């Protein structure tokens, strides 16, 4: 059984198997100034690039890894999942210009690669297939969730002959059902895809609270991932201002946390 632990102010970690190293950073322990204080990991939010670079170096050091092993995805709120290999090392690490384009999901079999993505409310989905030495990371905001980025990842793995029952999932800190209000337009897309199983709670006329953790969990279970293999951190980014940036709470003016996963060598 996997679990989420928070023993260091700078990150929360997903304890999967001994072979996997997966962390989700908090906003603490970096060098960026307000409103990106302090551990902002995104080059795309008007923060000083030199500060972001220094923050990324710090995080890779925390993981005991080298920044040139990092591979980042462009993240376009779609559902494309791709494989990162040796030749992708350092792509997106020191500039977002060469991040793997058009992808919201990354998978790798390479133990010298660290997969990374930025988050500030969207759901980070960490993935491990211990029997095949594969790790993965998905970016699932409401768009990615309803477009099925989680199903796309399972499909990619099935194409490699992997049984979904072998997949372990960690759903990390993101905006929770306590804080994520959506309008009828967003809600309808979830009703269309998930029917009456859509995890929406009515909240006033034409508004709902959306549970992105449950939506992703349910889709993954439908795709064949055992319920006992899905571990949700239940940490809401909007509720914990001291720990996390939140795009919704901060009205877009904030930094990004990072999700990172690699295999232990
Ligand atoms: Zn909340």
Short mmCIF file of C-alpha atoms and ligand atoms in Angstrom, two decimals:
data_model
loop_
_atom_site.label_atom_id
_atom_site.label_comp_id
_atom_site.label_asym_id
_atom_site.label_seq_id
_atom_site.Cartn_x
_atom_site.Cartn_y
_atom_site.Cartn_z
CA UNK A 1 0.00 0.00 0.00
CA UNK A 2 1.35 3.39 -1.01
CA UNK A 3 0.94 6.55 1.06
CA UNK A 4 1.52 10.30 1.13
CA UNK A 5 3.92 11.69 3.74
CA UNK A 6 4.93 15.24 4.68
CA UNK A 7 8.14 15.18 6.65
CA UNK A 8 9.89 18.16 5.02
CA UNK A 9 8.39 21.69 4.68
CA UNK A 10 9.58 21.83 1.07
CA UNK A 11 7.67 18.86 -0.27
CA UNK A 12 5.10 16.13 0.19
CA UNK A 13 6.20 12.72 -1.02
CA UNK A 14 4.32 9.82 -2.48
CA UNK A 15 5.73 6.66 -0.98
CA UNK A 16 5.08 4.04 -3.61
CA UNK A 17 7.65 1.28 -3.73
CA UNK A 18 11.29 1.53 -2.68
CA UNK A 19 12.16 1.83 -6.37
CA UNK A 20 10.27 5.07 -6.91
CA UNK A 21 11.09 8.60 -5.78
CA UNK A 22 8.09 10.96 -6.17
CA UNK A 23 7.64 14.40 -4.64
CA UNK A 24 5.26 17.33 -4.91
CA UNK A 25 6.86 20.59 -3.79
CA UNK A 26 5.27 23.18 -1.52
CA UNK A 27 5.84 26.94 -1.92
CA UNK A 28 8.50 26.88 0.81
CA UNK A 29 12.28 26.82 0.55
CA UNK A 30 12.88 28.87 -2.60
CA UNK A 31 14.23 32.30 -3.53
CA UNK A 32 11.37 33.94 -5.48
CA UNK A 33 9.74 37.17 -4.29
CA UNK A 34 6.01 37.80 -3.79
CA UNK A 35 3.61 36.75 -5.30
CA UNK A 36 5.85 33.85 -6.31
CA UNK A 37 7.22 33.31 -2.81
CA UNK A 38 9.17 31.37 -2.58
CA UNK A 39 9.61 28.07 -4.39
CA UNK A 40 8.08 28.95 -7.75
CA UNK A 41 9.12 26.43 -10.40
CA UNK A 42 7.51 27.93 -13.52
CA UNK A 43 9.19 30.11 -16.14
CA UNK A 44 5.76 31.14 -17.46
CA UNK A 45 4.45 33.33 -14.62
CA UNK A 46 6.49 36.58 -14.90
CA UNK A 47 8.85 35.52 -12.13
CA UNK A 48 12.58 36.21 -12.60
CA UNK A 49 14.01 33.37 -14.73
CA UNK A 50 17.19 33.37 -12.64
CA UNK A 51 15.12 32.76 -9.50
CA UNK A 52 13.16 29.95 -11.15
CA UNK A 53 16.40 28.35 -12.31
CA UNK A 54 17.84 28.53 -8.82
CA UNK A 55 14.63 27.02 -7.39
CA UNK A 56 14.79 24.15 -9.86
CA UNK A 57 18.42 23.47 -9.00
CA UNK A 58 17.40 23.32 -5.33
CA UNK A 59 14.64 20.82 -6.01
CA UNK A 60 16.86 18.53 -8.07
CA UNK A 61 19.44 18.69 -5.28
CA UNK A 62 16.70 17.77 -2.78
CA UNK A 63 16.00 14.69 -4.92
CA UNK A 64 19.68 13.85 -5.20
CA UNK A 65 19.50 14.36 -8.94
CA UNK A 66 21.08 16.54 -11.59
CA UNK A 67 19.06 19.24 -13.36
CA UNK A 68 20.19 17.85 -16.73
CA UNK A 69 18.25 14.65 -15.95
CA UNK A 70 15.00 16.59 -15.73
CA UNK A 71 12.40 16.40 -18.52
CA UNK A 72 9.37 18.72 -18.44
CA UNK A 73 6.20 18.69 -20.59
CA UNK A 74 4.58 21.72 -22.21
CA UNK A 75 1.17 21.11 -20.48
CA UNK A 76 -1.62 22.28 -22.75
CA UNK A 77 -4.73 20.99 -20.90
CA UNK A 78 -5.23 18.18 -23.41
CA UNK A 79 -4.91 14.43 -23.08
CA UNK A 80 -1.73 13.44 -24.92
CA UNK A 81 0.72 11.21 -23.07
CA UNK A 82 4.23 10.53 -24.38
CA UNK A 83 7.36 8.58 -23.50
CA UNK A 84 10.55 10.31 -22.41
CA UNK A 85 13.83 8.61 -23.17
CA UNK A 86 17.54 9.29 -22.69
CA UNK A 87 17.73 11.75 -25.57
CA UNK A 88 15.08 13.93 -23.92
CA UNK A 89 17.22 14.59 -20.85
CA UNK A 90 17.27 18.31 -19.89
CA UNK A 91 14.37 19.21 -22.20
CA UNK A 92 12.30 21.89 -20.48
CA UNK A 93 14.69 21.96 -17.51
CA UNK A 94 16.26 25.39 -17.97
CA UNK A 95 13.72 26.99 -20.29
CA UNK A 96 10.14 26.10 -21.16
CA UNK A 97 10.93 26.63 -24.86
CA UNK A 98 12.19 23.08 -25.40
CA UNK A 99 9.77 21.25 -23.08
CA UNK A 100 8.15 18.19 -24.70
CA UNK A 101 5.44 19.87 -26.72
CA UNK A 102 1.73 19.16 -26.70
CA UNK A 103 1.92 16.72 -23.79
CA UNK A 104 0.10 16.56 -20.44
CA UNK A 105 1.44 13.17 -19.52
CA UNK A 106 4.94 11.70 -19.41
CA UNK A 107 6.07 8.11 -18.98
CA UNK A 108 9.58 6.73 -18.83
CA UNK A 109 11.49 3.48 -18.47
CA UNK A 110 14.79 5.27 -17.95
CA UNK A 111 16.20 5.41 -14.43
CA UNK A 112 18.37 8.44 -15.27
CA UNK A 113 15.37 10.57 -16.24
CA UNK A 114 13.35 12.73 -13.79
CA UNK A 115 9.86 13.61 -15.05
CA UNK A 116 8.54 17.01 -13.99
CA UNK A 117 5.52 19.31 -14.38
CA UNK A 118 4.15 22.49 -12.82
CA UNK A 119 0.90 22.76 -10.85
CA UNK A 120 -1.19 25.33 -8.97
CA UNK A 121 -4.62 23.64 -8.48
CA UNK A 122 -4.59 21.12 -11.35
CA UNK A 123 -4.27 17.51 -10.27
CA UNK A 124 -0.86 15.83 -10.33
CA UNK A 125 -1.28 12.13 -10.99
CA UNK A 126 1.81 10.08 -10.18
CA UNK A 127 2.07 6.64 -11.69
CA UNK A 128 4.26 3.62 -11.16
CA UNK A 129 4.37 0.16 -12.71
CA UNK A 130 6.81 -1.63 -10.38
CA UNK A 131 6.87 -4.87 -12.38
CA UNK A 132 8.06 -3.04 -15.51
CA UNK A 133 10.22 -0.26 -14.03
CA UNK A 134 8.03 2.45 -15.46
CA UNK A 135 7.10 5.75 -13.82
CA UNK A 136 4.80 8.50 -15.06
CA UNK A 137 3.32 11.88 -14.26
CA UNK A 138 0.07 13.41 -15.53
CA UNK A 139 -1.34 16.94 -15.43
CA UNK A 140 -5.10 16.86 -15.00
CA UNK A 141 -7.00 20.09 -14.56
CA UNK A 142 -10.71 19.97 -15.24
CA UNK A 143 -10.07 19.90 -18.99
CA UNK A 144 -7.49 17.12 -18.86
CA UNK A 145 -9.67 15.17 -16.44
CA UNK A 146 -12.78 15.32 -18.61
CA UNK A 147 -10.75 14.73 -21.81
CA UNK A 148 -9.33 11.60 -20.24
CA UNK A 149 -5.59 12.16 -19.81
CA UNK A 150 -5.70 9.39 -17.17
CA UNK A 151 -7.32 6.96 -19.64
CA UNK A 152 -4.76 7.90 -22.30
CA UNK A 153 -1.97 6.95 -19.91
CA UNK A 154 -3.54 3.56 -19.19
CA UNK A 155 -3.95 2.99 -22.96
CA UNK A 156 -0.27 3.79 -23.57
CA UNK A 157 0.68 1.22 -20.94
CA UNK A 158 -1.71 -1.41 -22.30
CA UNK A 159 -0.08 -0.99 -25.73
CA UNK A 160 3.15 -2.06 -24.03
CA UNK A 161 1.45 -5.20 -22.78
CA UNK A 162 0.94 -3.91 -19.26
CA UNK A 163 -2.10 -5.05 -17.29
CA UNK A 164 -3.84 -2.04 -15.62
CA UNK A 165 -3.95 -4.12 -12.42
CA UNK A 166 -0.18 -3.58 -12.16
CA UNK A 167 -0.45 0.22 -12.09
CA UNK A 168 -0.04 2.16 -8.83
CA UNK A 169 -1.44 5.71 -8.68
CA UNK A 170 -0.80 8.67 -6.37
CA UNK A 171 -3.15 11.64 -6.69
CA UNK A 172 -1.35 14.65 -5.22
CA UNK A 173 -2.21 18.07 -3.75
CA UNK A 174 -4.61 20.10 -5.89
CA UNK A 175 -7.80 22.11 -5.49
CA UNK A 176 -10.27 20.03 -3.49
CA UNK A 177 -14.04 19.55 -3.58
CA UNK A 178 -14.18 22.00 -0.64
CA UNK A 179 -13.01 24.92 -2.81
CA UNK A 180 -13.51 24.09 -6.48
CA UNK A 181 -16.73 25.69 -7.62
CA UNK A 182 -17.59 25.38 -11.31
CA UNK A 183 -20.41 26.65 -13.50
CA UNK A 184 -22.97 24.66 -15.46
CA UNK A 185 -20.86 24.66 -18.64
CA UNK A 186 -18.02 22.82 -16.96
CA UNK A 187 -20.41 20.59 -15.03
CA UNK A 188 -22.22 19.54 -18.20
CA UNK A 189 -19.01 18.23 -19.74
CA UNK A 190 -18.53 15.99 -16.71
CA UNK A 191 -22.15 14.83 -16.83
CA UNK A 192 -21.66 13.96 -20.53
CA UNK A 193 -18.59 11.84 -19.85
CA UNK A 194 -19.47 10.35 -16.46
CA UNK A 195 -23.28 10.52 -16.37
CA UNK A 196 -24.80 10.51 -12.90
CA UNK A 197 -21.44 9.32 -11.51
CA UNK A 198 -19.94 12.77 -12.12
CA UNK A 199 -18.67 13.94 -8.71
CA UNK A 200 -20.56 17.24 -8.65
CA UNK A 201 -22.40 18.72 -5.68
CA UNK A 202 -24.98 21.41 -6.47
CA UNK A 203 -24.14 24.75 -4.89
CA UNK A 204 -26.61 27.49 -5.68
CA UNK A 205 -28.27 28.06 -9.03
CA UNK A 206 -26.22 26.64 -11.91
CA UNK A 207 -23.13 26.10 -9.79
CA UNK A 208 -21.46 23.00 -8.42
CA UNK A 209 -18.52 21.87 -6.38
CA UNK A 210 -16.38 19.55 -8.50
CA UNK A 211 -14.28 16.77 -6.98
CA UNK A 212 -11.38 16.29 -9.40
CA UNK A 213 -9.76 13.67 -7.15
CA UNK A 214 -12.85 11.47 -7.31
CA UNK A 215 -13.35 12.08 -11.05
CA UNK A 216 -9.82 10.87 -11.79
CA UNK A 217 -10.07 8.00 -9.32
CA UNK A 218 -13.32 6.78 -10.84
CA UNK A 219 -12.04 6.95 -14.43
CA UNK A 220 -8.91 5.03 -13.47
CA UNK A 221 -10.95 2.33 -11.73
CA UNK A 222 -13.14 2.02 -14.84
CA UNK A 223 -9.93 1.58 -16.87
CA UNK A 224 -8.97 -1.37 -14.69
CA UNK A 225 -6.70 0.11 -12.01
CA UNK A 226 -7.55 -1.57 -8.66
CA UNK A 227 -9.14 0.77 -6.11
CA UNK A 228 -6.54 -0.31 -3.57
CA UNK A 229 -3.80 0.96 -5.93
CA UNK A 230 -5.05 4.56 -5.91
CA UNK A 231 -3.86 6.79 -3.13
CA UNK A 232 -5.26 10.33 -2.78
CA UNK A 233 -3.35 12.90 -0.69
CA UNK A 234 -6.55 14.86 0.11
CA UNK A 235 -4.48 18.04 0.39
CA UNK A 236 -6.33 21.06 -1.02
CA UNK A 237 -4.05 23.74 -2.52
CA UNK A 238 -6.65 26.49 -2.01
CA UNK A 239 -7.16 25.67 1.69
CA UNK A 240 -3.47 25.84 2.64
CA UNK A 241 -2.10 29.24 1.67
CA UNK A 242 1.08 28.83 3.73
CA UNK A 243 1.95 25.61 1.92
CA UNK A 244 0.65 25.92 -1.62
CA UNK A 245 0.06 28.31 -4.49
CA UNK A 246 -3.52 28.23 -5.76
CA UNK A 247 -4.45 29.67 -9.13
CA UNK A 248 -8.08 30.01 -8.09
CA UNK A 249 -7.44 31.49 -4.62
CA UNK A 250 -4.63 33.79 -5.81
CA UNK A 251 -6.65 34.90 -8.86
CA UNK A 252 -3.96 33.75 -11.25
CA UNK A 253 -1.14 35.72 -9.62
CA UNK A 254 0.99 32.98 -8.14
CA UNK A 255 3.82 30.57 -8.72
CA UNK A 256 3.69 26.88 -9.52
CA UNK A 257 4.56 23.89 -7.41
CA UNK A 258 6.28 20.98 -9.10
CA UNK A 259 5.54 17.30 -9.32
CA UNK A 260 8.62 15.13 -9.92
CA UNK A 261 9.05 11.40 -10.24
CA UNK A 262 11.94 9.10 -11.06
CA UNK A 263 13.17 5.62 -10.35
CA UNK A 264 15.71 5.10 -7.62
CA UNK A 265 18.89 3.75 -9.09
ZN1 LIG B 1 -10.16 23.49 -0.06
#
